mmCIF file of C-alpha atoms in Angstrom:
data_model
loop_
_atom_site.group_PDB
_atom_site.id
_atom_site.type_symbol
_atom_site.label_atom_id
_atom_site.label_comp_id
_atom_site.label_asym_id
_atom_site.label_seq_id
_atom_site.Cartn_x
_atom_site.Cartn_y
_atom_site.Cartn_z
ATOM 1 C CA UNK R 1358 13.629 12.321 -4.093
ATOM 2 C CA UNK R 1359 14.222 13.624 -7.641
ATOM 3 C CA UNK R 1360 11.002 15.665 -7.535
ATOM 4 C CA UNK R 1361 11.862 17.122 -4.106
ATOM 5 C CA UNK R 1362 15.391 17.990 -5.257
ATOM 6 C CA UNK R 1363 14.069 19.700 -8.379
ATOM 7 C CA UNK R 1364 11.617 21.715 -6.287
ATOM 8 C CA UNK R 1365 14.436 22.854 -3.988
ATOM 9 C CA UNK R 1366 16.479 23.981 -7.011
ATOM 10 C CA UNK R 1367 13.510 25.844 -8.528
ATOM 11 C CA UNK R 1368 12.767 27.655 -5.256
ATOM 12 C CA UNK R 1369 16.395 28.616 -4.807
ATOM 13 C CA UNK R 1370 16.625 30.007 -8.338
ATOM 14 C CA UNK R 1371 13.445 32.004 -7.757
ATOM 15 C CA UNK R 1372 15.007 33.795 -4.796
ATOM 16 C CA UNK R 1373 18.268 34.366 -6.663
ATOM 17 C CA UNK R 1374 16.319 36.086 -9.460
ATOM 18 C CA UNK R 1375 14.620 38.344 -6.947
ATOM 19 C CA UNK R 1376 17.944 39.260 -5.349
ATOM 20 C CA UNK R 1377 19.788 39.923 -8.593
ATOM 21 C CA UNK R 1378 19.993 43.434 -9.990
ATOM 22 C CA UNK R 1379 19.622 42.074 -13.504
ATOM 23 C CA UNK R 1380 17.341 39.350 -14.834
ATOM 24 C CA UNK R 1381 14.028 38.707 -16.521
ATOM 25 C CA UNK R 1382 10.676 39.828 -15.208
ATOM 26 C CA UNK R 1383 9.356 37.251 -12.763
ATOM 27 C CA UNK R 1384 5.983 35.761 -13.631
ATOM 28 C CA UNK R 1385 3.076 37.351 -11.770
ATOM 29 C CA UNK R 1386 2.042 33.947 -10.401
ATOM 30 C CA UNK R 1387 4.574 34.364 -7.581
ATOM 31 C CA UNK R 1388 3.079 37.654 -6.408
ATOM 32 C CA UNK R 1389 1.563 36.058 -3.312
ATOM 33 C CA UNK R 1390 4.856 34.752 -1.969
ATOM 34 C CA UNK R 1391 6.715 36.349 0.889
ATOM 35 C CA UNK R 1392 9.342 38.163 -1.144
ATOM 36 C CA UNK R 1393 6.927 40.120 -3.320
ATOM 37 C CA UNK R 1394 4.572 41.331 -0.598
ATOM 38 C CA UNK R 1395 4.692 44.332 1.743
ATOM 39 C CA UNK R 1396 7.910 45.744 0.300
ATOM 40 C CA UNK R 1397 8.891 49.332 1.008
ATOM 41 C CA UNK R 1398 11.228 51.448 -1.127
ATOM 42 C CA UNK R 1399 13.999 49.839 0.906
ATOM 43 C CA UNK R 1400 14.106 47.093 -1.730
ATOM 44 C CA UNK R 1401 11.942 48.564 -4.466
ATOM 45 C CA UNK R 1402 13.636 51.696 -5.688
ATOM 46 C CA UNK R 1403 17.410 51.714 -5.919
ATOM 47 C CA UNK R 1404 18.686 55.266 -5.877
ATOM 48 C CA UNK R 1405 22.124 54.484 -7.247
ATOM 49 C CA UNK R 1406 22.303 53.277 -10.826
ATOM 50 C CA UNK R 1407 25.931 52.154 -10.763
ATOM 51 C CA UNK R 1408 28.144 51.384 -7.769
ATOM 52 C CA UNK R 1409 31.831 51.937 -8.448
ATOM 53 C CA UNK R 1410 34.346 49.415 -7.248
ATOM 54 C CA UNK R 1411 34.149 46.051 -5.561
ATOM 55 C CA UNK R 1412 31.239 45.050 -3.357
ATOM 56 C CA UNK R 1413 31.990 45.488 0.332
ATOM 57 C CA UNK R 1414 33.054 42.396 2.257
ATOM 58 C CA UNK R 1415 30.120 42.558 4.660
ATOM 59 C CA UNK R 1416 27.676 42.713 1.736
ATOM 60 C CA UNK R 1417 29.304 39.631 0.195
ATOM 61 C CA UNK R 1418 29.086 37.770 3.517
ATOM 62 C CA UNK R 1419 25.424 38.628 4.065
ATOM 63 C CA UNK R 1420 24.527 37.689 0.482
ATOM 64 C CA UNK R 1421 26.272 34.342 0.911
ATOM 65 C CA UNK R 1422 24.495 33.769 4.242
ATOM 66 C CA UNK R 1423 21.097 34.334 2.630
ATOM 67 C CA UNK R 1424 21.841 32.138 -0.369
ATOM 68 C CA UNK R 1425 23.098 29.301 1.850
ATOM 69 C CA UNK R 1426 20.028 29.589 4.068
ATOM 70 C CA UNK R 1427 17.684 29.457 1.080
ATOM 71 C CA UNK R 1428 19.583 26.507 -0.361
ATOM 72 C CA UNK R 1429 19.389 24.544 2.877
ATOM 73 C CA UNK R 1430 15.846 25.501 3.852
ATOM 74 C CA UNK R 1431 13.768 26.238 0.745
ATOM 75 C CA UNK R 1432 10.541 25.680 2.666
ATOM 76 C CA UNK R 1433 11.280 28.996 4.388
ATOM 77 C CA UNK R 1434 10.454 30.708 1.105
ATOM 78 C CA UNK R 1435 6.783 30.302 1.928
ATOM 79 C CA UNK R 1436 7.026 31.995 5.299
ATOM 80 C CA UNK R 1437 4.500 34.825 5.571
ATOM 81 C CA UNK R 1438 6.573 37.079 7.803
ATOM 82 C CA UNK R 1439 6.357 40.758 6.840
ATOM 83 C CA UNK R 1440 9.287 42.712 5.501
ATOM 84 C CA UNK R 1441 10.036 45.599 7.870
ATOM 85 C CA UNK R 1442 8.193 48.821 7.138
ATOM 86 C CA UNK R 1443 9.765 51.847 8.748
ATOM 87 C CA UNK R 1444 8.074 54.938 10.180
ATOM 88 C CA UNK R 1445 9.420 58.071 11.848
ATOM 89 C CA UNK R 1446 9.424 56.507 15.321
ATOM 90 C CA UNK R 1447 11.031 53.274 14.074
ATOM 91 C CA UNK R 1448 13.334 54.245 11.192
ATOM 92 C CA UNK R 1449 15.672 51.949 9.348
ATOM 93 C CA UNK R 1450 19.194 52.904 10.473
ATOM 94 C CA UNK R 1451 22.083 51.174 8.698
ATOM 95 C CA UNK R 1452 25.829 51.447 9.200
ATOM 96 C CA UNK R 1453 28.674 49.156 8.202
ATOM 97 C CA UNK R 1454 29.430 48.536 11.871
ATOM 98 C CA UNK R 1455 25.790 47.718 12.558
ATOM 99 C CA UNK R 1456 25.609 45.319 9.620
ATOM 100 C CA UNK R 1457 28.744 43.544 10.830
ATOM 101 C CA UNK R 1458 27.372 43.202 14.359
ATOM 102 C CA UNK R 1459 24.056 41.801 13.149
ATOM 103 C CA UNK R 1460 25.787 39.442 10.738
ATOM 104 C CA UNK R 1461 28.073 38.119 13.500
ATOM 105 C CA UNK R 1462 25.071 37.466 15.740
ATOM 106 C CA UNK R 1463 23.089 35.578 13.086
ATOM 107 C CA UNK R 1464 25.972 33.679 11.489
ATOM 108 C CA UNK R 1465 27.131 32.386 14.877
ATOM 109 C CA UNK R 1466 23.869 30.434 15.284
ATOM 110 C CA UNK R 1467 22.057 30.534 11.912
ATOM 111 C CA UNK R 1468 19.726 27.659 12.767
ATOM 112 C CA UNK R 1469 17.864 29.711 15.390
ATOM 113 C CA UNK R 1470 17.209 32.613 13.021
ATOM 114 C CA UNK R 1471 14.390 32.615 10.471
ATOM 115 C CA UNK R 1472 14.785 33.197 6.778
ATOM 116 C CA UNK R 1473 12.792 36.422 7.222
ATOM 117 C CA UNK R 1474 15.395 37.772 9.679
ATOM 118 C CA UNK R 1475 18.215 36.990 7.274
ATOM 119 C CA UNK R 1476 16.296 38.506 4.367
ATOM 120 C CA UNK R 1477 15.712 41.692 6.397
ATOM 121 C CA UNK R 1478 19.466 41.899 7.084
ATOM 122 C CA UNK R 1479 20.175 41.381 3.389
ATOM 123 C CA UNK R 1480 17.707 44.135 2.442
ATOM 124 C CA UNK R 1481 19.485 46.607 4.710
ATOM 125 C CA UNK R 1482 22.905 45.593 3.409
ATOM 126 C CA UNK R 1483 21.696 45.905 -0.175
ATOM 127 C CA UNK R 1484 20.313 49.366 0.474
ATOM 128 C CA UNK R 1485 23.586 50.585 1.959
ATOM 129 C CA UNK R 1486 25.563 48.970 -0.883
ATOM 130 C CA UNK R 1487 23.357 50.554 -3.545
ATOM 131 C CA UNK R 1488 23.732 54.006 -2.025
ATOM 132 C CA UNK R 1489 27.414 53.982 -1.186
ATOM 133 C CA UNK R 1490 28.251 56.053 -4.289
ATOM 134 C CA UNK R 1491 25.687 58.690 -3.330
ATOM 135 C CA UNK R 1492 26.310 59.185 0.396
ATOM 136 C CA UNK R 1493 27.752 62.652 -0.187
ATOM 137 C CA UNK R 1494 24.497 63.885 -1.728
ATOM 138 C CA UNK R 1495 22.463 62.080 0.908
ATOM 139 C CA UNK R 1496 24.411 63.888 3.640
ATOM 140 C CA UNK R 1497 22.856 67.106 2.405
ATOM 141 C CA UNK R 1498 19.384 65.667 2.863
ATOM 142 C CA UNK R 1499 19.721 65.482 6.651
ATOM 143 C CA UNK R 1500 17.851 68.797 6.768
ATOM 144 C CA UNK R 1501 14.805 66.888 5.438
ATOM 145 C CA UNK R 1502 14.597 64.912 8.691
ATOM 146 C CA UNK R 1503 11.171 65.533 10.250
ATOM 147 C CA UNK R 1504 11.516 63.161 13.189
ATOM 148 C CA UNK R 1505 11.825 65.957 15.823
ATOM 149 C CA UNK R 1506 8.255 66.989 14.974
ATOM 150 C CA UNK R 1507 6.832 63.473 15.246
ATOM 151 C CA UNK R 1508 8.915 62.711 18.332
ATOM 152 C CA UNK R 1509 7.526 65.832 19.991
ATOM 153 C CA UNK R 1510 3.950 64.897 19.082
ATOM 154 C CA UNK R 1511 4.479 61.338 20.335
ATOM 155 C CA UNK R 1512 6.001 62.491 23.625
ATOM 156 C CA UNK R 1513 3.133 64.864 24.316
ATOM 157 C CA UNK R 1514 0.585 62.166 23.492
ATOM 158 C CA UNK R 1515 2.299 60.053 26.132
ATOM 159 C CA UNK R 1516 2.049 62.860 28.671
ATOM 160 C CA UNK R 1517 -1.682 63.531 28.384
ATOM 161 C CA UNK R 1518 -4.864 62.127 26.859
ATOM 162 C CA UNK R 1519 -5.396 65.175 24.641
ATOM 163 C CA UNK R 1520 -1.820 65.090 23.364
ATOM 164 C CA UNK R 1521 -0.730 68.392 24.940
ATOM 165 C CA UNK R 1522 2.359 68.939 27.052
ATOM 166 C CA UNK R 1523 2.395 71.359 29.978
ATOM 167 C CA UNK R 1524 4.795 74.239 30.423
ATOM 168 C CA UNK R 1525 6.712 72.321 33.095
ATOM 169 C CA UNK R 1526 7.148 69.378 30.704
ATOM 170 C CA UNK R 1527 8.799 71.555 28.077
ATOM 171 C CA UNK R 1528 11.052 73.176 30.663
ATOM 172 C CA UNK R 1529 12.165 70.072 32.585
ATOM 173 C CA UNK R 1530 12.187 67.074 30.239
ATOM 174 C CA UNK R 1531 15.492 66.803 28.386
ATOM 175 C CA UNK R 1532 14.126 64.841 25.398
ATOM 176 C CA UNK R 1533 11.334 67.344 24.839
ATOM 177 C CA UNK R 1534 13.762 70.244 25.063
ATOM 178 C CA UNK R 1535 16.058 68.622 22.482
ATOM 179 C CA UNK R 1536 13.205 68.131 20.014
ATOM 180 C CA UNK R 1537 12.047 71.726 20.497
ATOM 181 C CA UNK R 1538 15.574 72.953 19.747
ATOM 182 C CA UNK R 1539 15.813 70.654 16.718
ATOM 183 C CA UNK R 1540 12.556 72.126 15.393
ATOM 184 C CA UNK R 1541 13.900 75.623 15.884
ATOM 185 C CA UNK R 1542 17.178 74.751 14.158
ATOM 186 C CA UNK R 1543 15.213 73.862 11.045
ATOM 187 C CA UNK R 1544 14.761 77.616 10.626
ATOM 188 C CA UNK R 1545 17.406 79.383 12.728
ATOM 189 C CA UNK R 1546 20.961 78.970 14.016
ATOM 190 C CA UNK R 1547 21.715 76.870 17.089
ATOM 191 C CA UNK R 1548 22.839 79.892 19.132
ATOM 192 C CA UNK R 1549 19.640 81.789 18.322
ATOM 193 C CA UNK R 1550 17.494 78.793 19.278
ATOM 194 C CA UNK R 1551 19.241 78.271 22.602
ATOM 195 C CA UNK R 1552 18.875 81.968 23.430
ATOM 196 C CA UNK R 1553 15.191 82.064 22.491
ATOM 197 C CA UNK R 1554 14.479 78.826 24.378
ATOM 198 C CA UNK R 1555 16.010 80.142 27.603
ATOM 199 C CA UNK R 1556 14.250 83.505 27.312
ATOM 200 C CA UNK R 1557 10.837 81.850 26.849
ATOM 201 C CA UNK R 1558 11.590 79.337 29.595
ATOM 202 C CA UNK R 1559 12.179 82.180 32.075
ATOM 203 C CA UNK R 1560 9.007 83.941 30.865
ATOM 204 C CA UNK R 1561 7.037 80.649 31.036
ATOM 205 C CA UNK R 1562 6.278 81.055 27.361
ATOM 206 C CA UNK R 1563 7.489 77.691 26.061
ATOM 207 C CA UNK R 1564 3.972 76.377 25.372
ATOM 208 C CA UNK R 1565 3.209 79.150 22.892
ATOM 209 C CA UNK R 1566 6.710 78.907 21.393
ATOM 210 C CA UNK R 1567 6.304 75.182 20.735
ATOM 211 C CA UNK R 1568 2.840 75.641 19.239
ATOM 212 C CA UNK R 1569 4.249 78.224 16.824
ATOM 213 C CA UNK R 1570 7.154 75.963 15.850
ATOM 214 C CA UNK R 1571 4.884 72.984 15.319
ATOM 215 C CA UNK R 1572 2.502 74.992 13.146
ATOM 216 C CA UNK R 1573 5.290 76.446 11.035
ATOM 217 C CA UNK R 1574 7.108 73.116 10.726
ATOM 218 C CA UNK R 1575 3.921 71.353 9.653
ATOM 219 C CA UNK R 1576 3.121 73.967 7.014
ATOM 220 C CA UNK R 1577 6.631 74.378 5.598
ATOM 221 C CA UNK R 1578 8.139 70.902 6.009
ATOM 222 C CA UNK R 1579 5.400 68.277 6.191
ATOM 223 C CA UNK R 1580 2.404 69.591 4.251
ATOM 224 C CA UNK R 1581 4.592 70.207 1.187
ATOM 225 C CA UNK R 1582 5.354 66.489 1.001
ATOM 226 C CA UNK R 1583 1.718 65.941 -0.009
ATOM 227 C CA UNK R 1584 1.225 68.858 -2.386
ATOM 228 C CA UNK R 1585 1.894 69.387 -6.084
ATOM 229 C CA UNK R 1586 5.240 71.040 -6.616
ATOM 230 C CA UNK R 1587 5.363 74.464 -8.185
ATOM 231 C CA UNK R 1588 6.136 74.283 -11.885
ATOM 232 C CA UNK R 1589 4.425 70.908 -12.304
ATOM 233 C CA UNK R 1590 3.287 69.758 -15.743
ATOM 234 C CA UNK R 1591 -0.182 70.326 -17.168
ATOM 235 C CA UNK R 1592 -2.037 67.948 -19.487
ATOM 236 C CA UNK R 1593 -5.023 68.005 -21.806
ATOM 237 C CA UNK R 1594 -8.260 67.108 -20.057
ATOM 238 C CA UNK R 1595 -11.781 66.354 -21.179
ATOM 239 C CA UNK R 1596 -15.107 66.070 -19.384
ATOM 240 C CA UNK R 1597 -16.845 62.725 -19.777
ATOM 241 C CA UNK R 1598 -20.192 62.757 -17.944
ATOM 242 C CA UNK R 1599 -19.310 63.359 -14.258
ATOM 243 C CA UNK R 1600 -15.609 62.473 -14.625
ATOM 244 C CA UNK R 1601 -12.575 64.455 -15.740
ATOM 245 C CA UNK R 1602 -10.139 62.509 -17.915
ATOM 246 C CA UNK R 1603 -6.514 63.672 -17.813
ATOM 247 C CA UNK R 1604 -4.723 62.419 -20.944
ATOM 248 C CA UNK R 1605 -1.006 61.626 -21.006
ATOM 249 C CA UNK R 1606 0.659 60.782 -24.355
ATOM 250 C CA UNK R 1607 3.293 58.066 -23.838
ATOM 251 C CA UNK R 1608 6.270 57.131 -26.002
ATOM 252 C CA UNK R 1609 8.029 53.898 -24.966
ATOM 253 C CA UNK R 1610 9.531 52.064 -27.959
ATOM 254 C CA UNK R 1611 12.152 50.211 -25.881
ATOM 255 C CA UNK R 1612 9.583 48.380 -23.726
ATOM 256 C CA UNK R 1613 7.911 45.142 -24.758
ATOM 257 C CA UNK R 1614 4.379 46.070 -25.958
ATOM 258 C CA UNK R 1615 2.642 43.460 -23.787
ATOM 259 C CA UNK R 1616 4.558 44.541 -20.694
ATOM 260 C CA UNK R 1617 3.857 48.194 -21.488
ATOM 261 C CA UNK R 1618 0.147 47.503 -21.848
ATOM 262 C CA UNK R 1619 0.045 45.740 -18.462
ATOM 263 C CA UNK R 1620 1.970 48.346 -16.478
ATOM 264 C CA UNK R 1621 0.055 51.278 -17.991
ATOM 265 C CA UNK R 1622 -3.235 49.539 -17.220
ATOM 266 C CA UNK R 1623 -2.152 49.075 -13.598
ATOM 267 C CA UNK R 1624 -1.085 52.735 -13.338
ATOM 268 C CA UNK R 1625 -4.421 53.882 -14.794
ATOM 269 C CA UNK R 1626 -6.206 51.770 -12.180
ATOM 270 C CA UNK R 1627 -4.204 53.380 -9.373
ATOM 271 C CA UNK R 1628 -4.623 56.943 -10.646
ATOM 272 C CA UNK R 1629 -8.418 56.870 -10.975
ATOM 273 C CA UNK R 1630 -11.243 58.174 -8.817
ATOM 274 C CA UNK R 1631 -14.935 58.820 -9.354
ATOM 275 C CA UNK R 1632 -14.125 62.426 -10.340
ATOM 276 C CA UNK R 1633 -10.812 62.161 -12.208
ATOM 277 C CA UNK R 1634 -8.827 59.448 -13.962
ATOM 278 C CA UNK R 1635 -5.582 59.217 -15.911
ATOM 279 C CA UNK R 1636 -5.702 57.902 -19.472
ATOM 280 C CA UNK R 1637 -2.533 56.971 -21.346
ATOM 281 C CA UNK R 1638 -2.396 57.480 -25.087
ATOM 282 C CA UNK R 1639 0.460 55.578 -26.716
ATOM 283 C CA UNK R 1640 2.133 57.574 -29.463
ATOM 284 C CA UNK R 1641 4.897 56.980 -31.999
ATOM 285 C CA UNK R 1642 6.238 60.531 -31.870
ATOM 286 C CA UNK R 1643 7.626 62.830 -29.196
ATOM 287 C CA UNK R 1644 6.037 66.246 -28.744
ATOM 288 C CA UNK R 1645 6.324 68.865 -26.008
ATOM 289 C CA UNK R 1646 3.528 67.082 -24.122
ATOM 290 C CA UNK R 1647 4.788 63.505 -24.477
ATOM 291 C CA UNK R 1648 6.009 61.487 -21.492
ATOM 292 C CA UNK R 1649 8.781 59.111 -22.519
ATOM 293 C CA UNK R 1650 9.377 55.848 -20.618
ATOM 294 C CA UNK R 1651 12.919 54.556 -21.047
ATOM 295 C CA UNK R 1652 13.707 50.982 -20.051
ATOM 296 C CA UNK R 1653 16.964 50.448 -18.152
ATOM 297 C CA UNK R 1654 18.646 47.137 -17.407
ATOM 298 C CA UNK R 1655 18.898 47.510 -13.632
ATOM 299 C CA UNK R 1656 19.229 49.849 -10.683
ATOM 300 C CA UNK R 1657 17.385 53.103 -10.422
ATOM 301 C CA UNK R 1658 13.832 53.801 -11.536
ATOM 302 C CA UNK R 1659 13.375 57.546 -11.419
ATOM 303 C CA UNK R 1660 12.094 60.777 -12.886
ATOM 304 C CA UNK R 1661 14.854 63.394 -13.319
ATOM 305 C CA UNK R 1662 14.274 66.583 -11.334
ATOM 306 C CA UNK R 1663 15.126 68.686 -14.371
ATOM 307 C CA UNK R 1664 12.916 66.804 -16.876
ATOM 308 C CA UNK R 1665 9.657 65.380 -15.561
ATOM 309 C CA UNK R 1666 8.681 64.262 -19.074
ATOM 310 C CA UNK R 1667 11.030 61.286 -18.616
ATOM 311 C CA UNK R 1668 10.609 58.063 -16.623
ATOM 312 C CA UNK R 1669 13.589 55.743 -16.340
ATOM 313 C CA UNK R 1670 12.095 52.356 -15.515
ATOM 314 C CA UNK R 1671 13.997 49.247 -14.415
ATOM 315 C CA UNK R 1672 12.519 46.641 -16.739
ATOM 316 C CA UNK R 1673 14.060 43.749 -14.825
ATOM 317 C CA UNK R 1674 11.959 44.126 -11.693
ATOM 318 C CA UNK R 1675 9.448 41.376 -10.832
ATOM 319 C CA UNK R 1676 6.035 42.027 -12.349
ATOM 320 C CA UNK R 1677 4.229 43.225 -9.212
ATOM 321 C CA UNK R 1678 7.114 45.566 -8.367
ATOM 322 C CA UNK R 1679 7.414 47.138 -11.808
ATOM 323 C CA UNK R 1680 3.677 47.912 -11.736
ATOM 324 C CA UNK R 1681 3.904 49.758 -8.435
ATOM 325 C CA UNK R 1682 7.168 51.481 -9.315
ATOM 326 C CA UNK R 1683 5.708 52.899 -12.546
ATOM 327 C CA UNK R 1684 2.580 54.054 -10.713
ATOM 328 C CA UNK R 1685 4.835 55.800 -8.179
ATOM 329 C CA UNK R 1686 7.054 57.392 -10.828
ATOM 330 C CA UNK R 1687 3.948 58.608 -12.619
ATOM 331 C CA UNK R 1688 3.196 60.540 -9.447
ATOM 332 C CA UNK R 1689 6.488 62.400 -9.933
ATOM 333 C CA UNK R 1690 5.589 63.142 -13.569
ATOM 334 C CA UNK R 1691 2.331 64.660 -12.343
ATOM 335 C CA UNK R 1692 4.253 66.739 -9.798
ATOM 336 C CA UNK R 1693 3.944 64.976 -6.431
ATOM 337 C CA UNK R 1694 7.079 64.519 -4.276
ATOM 338 C CA UNK R 1695 8.173 61.466 -2.335
ATOM 339 C CA UNK R 1696 6.775 61.315 1.192
ATOM 340 C CA UNK R 1697 9.444 59.062 2.587
ATOM 341 C CA UNK R 1698 12.645 60.448 4.096
ATOM 342 C CA UNK R 1699 16.155 59.181 3.447
ATOM 343 C CA UNK R 1700 19.491 60.743 4.320
ATOM 344 C CA UNK R 1701 23.020 59.898 5.435
ATOM 345 C CA UNK R 1702 24.105 61.086 8.881
ATOM 346 C CA UNK R 1703 27.765 61.753 8.175
ATOM 347 C CA UNK R 1704 28.693 62.247 11.836
ATOM 348 C CA UNK R 1705 27.286 58.842 12.827
ATOM 349 C CA UNK R 1706 28.053 57.119 9.487
ATOM 350 C CA UNK R 1707 24.448 55.937 9.346
ATOM 351 C CA UNK R 1708 21.914 55.720 6.541
ATOM 352 C CA UNK R 1709 18.453 56.673 7.839
ATOM 353 C CA UNK R 1710 15.196 55.812 6.060
ATOM 354 C CA UNK R 1711 11.543 56.059 7.074
ATOM 355 C CA UNK R 1712 8.091 56.531 5.634
ATOM 356 C CA UNK R 1713 5.593 59.083 6.910
ATOM 357 C CA UNK R 1714 3.584 56.991 9.359
ATOM 358 C CA UNK R 1715 0.329 58.952 9.345
ATOM 359 C CA UNK R 1716 -0.078 58.634 5.591
ATOM 360 C CA UNK R 1717 1.951 55.564 4.697
ATOM 361 C CA UNK R 1718 -0.856 54.015 2.625
ATOM 362 C CA UNK R 1719 -0.062 56.731 0.087
ATOM 363 C CA UNK R 1720 1.689 55.293 -2.980
ATOM 364 C CA UNK R 1721 4.133 58.209 -2.901
ATOM 365 C CA UNK R 1722 5.171 57.281 0.664
ATOM 366 C CA UNK R 1723 5.306 53.515 0.595
ATOM 367 C CA UNK R 1724 5.277 50.462 -1.646
ATOM 368 C CA UNK R 1725 3.593 47.935 0.598
ATOM 369 C CA UNK R 1726 0.544 46.036 -0.601
ATOM 370 C CA UNK R 1727 -2.671 48.048 -0.646
ATOM 371 C CA UNK R 1728 -1.214 51.526 -1.140
ATOM 372 C CA UNK R 1729 -3.305 53.929 -3.209
ATOM 373 C CA UNK R 1730 -3.598 57.533 -4.329
ATOM 374 C CA UNK R 1731 -5.237 59.851 -1.747
ATOM 375 C CA UNK R 1732 -8.468 61.503 -2.868
ATOM 376 C CA UNK R 1733 -6.934 64.920 -2.212
ATOM 377 C CA UNK R 1734 -4.361 64.284 -4.946
ATOM 378 C CA UNK R 1735 -7.135 63.982 -7.517
ATOM 379 C CA UNK R 1736 -8.620 67.275 -6.299
ATOM 380 C CA UNK R 1737 -5.238 68.977 -6.704
ATOM 381 C CA UNK R 1738 -4.835 67.603 -10.219
ATOM 382 C CA UNK R 1739 -8.333 68.653 -11.292
ATOM 383 C CA UNK R 1740 -7.770 72.174 -9.973
ATOM 384 C CA UNK R 1741 -4.211 72.756 -11.167
ATOM 385 C CA UNK R 1742 -3.109 70.344 -13.899
ATOM 386 C CA UNK R 1743 -5.851 70.343 -16.532
ATOM 387 C CA UNK R 1744 -5.903 72.179 -19.845
ATOM 388 C CA UNK R 1745 -9.407 72.069 -21.290
ATOM 389 C CA UNK R 1746 -9.617 72.621 -25.022
#
């Protein structure tokens, strides 16, 4: 009984460490357990470094529900259920009212709900709690929403084998019409879009109109999510046999040397192909070319938009998470944007989050196990980011 009780306590403390915003790096031996696998940015990358004020009551209730469930059923820790991964057709949508409703449903009969369900609820509550001080800024990101495009593509794939809608579909189906208008409103005013839609509908020109919108939307809204930003940094490169080596000097005095060695090695492994690889060169001085990694005690890991020579890295993340987070943040240093979408719908009071489904094995889109750097990214770097001396 003593051994079993000690095991229950150890397992409970393990989960508490994973849930806490502060704590020591968890040993990599737990990487194969449920709570360190298949995690998206939902739980990996907190966007809000400090939340003012008291935690919301619903967040406290959900946290307590999870902790009690873990305490009473530690064997659930070894469940292999997947953490939700969200795409454009199945986004994560969180509101305080929605959290309360889901909490009421689960807490009324907790014994019939799995630990994975309760963990998923906690993840959503944590995300909303972390972002509550930044909802104003996130409201402005609603224009980044690209779901109308994917909804339109999905609807047309449902209509025909070749994925094309007919003129009559565009004219008569309300959902299709709404998505067409939403696409248009990405570029023009609502009144202009309604007028143009009705004119083309009468002329039976909706098919061509939609094709033009889809092409423009793809080029201006979606393709840019997978391209180097203008004004990106350049680095010294050398040719070694058939491979280009892009060298990044790193200054990180506040990070434990052994931890730094491990996370840089992982990042080098991710950002390597047969034609180009990244090589970090640790330095004791800061120059105009140096990338500085600054350890922070909790919260946000990020690269500032106005200084891509800096990486703020949460040193208290579990070992597998900190590896992937640094590899992702390195992508921002190199000049690649995020390819997940997150915004706050102020009218509906909902936080919306999703990854780009078609390319969600891209480390800049997702943090689930097995993500990697697309080969095209290495081509872009070789063509645009190398200074040969």
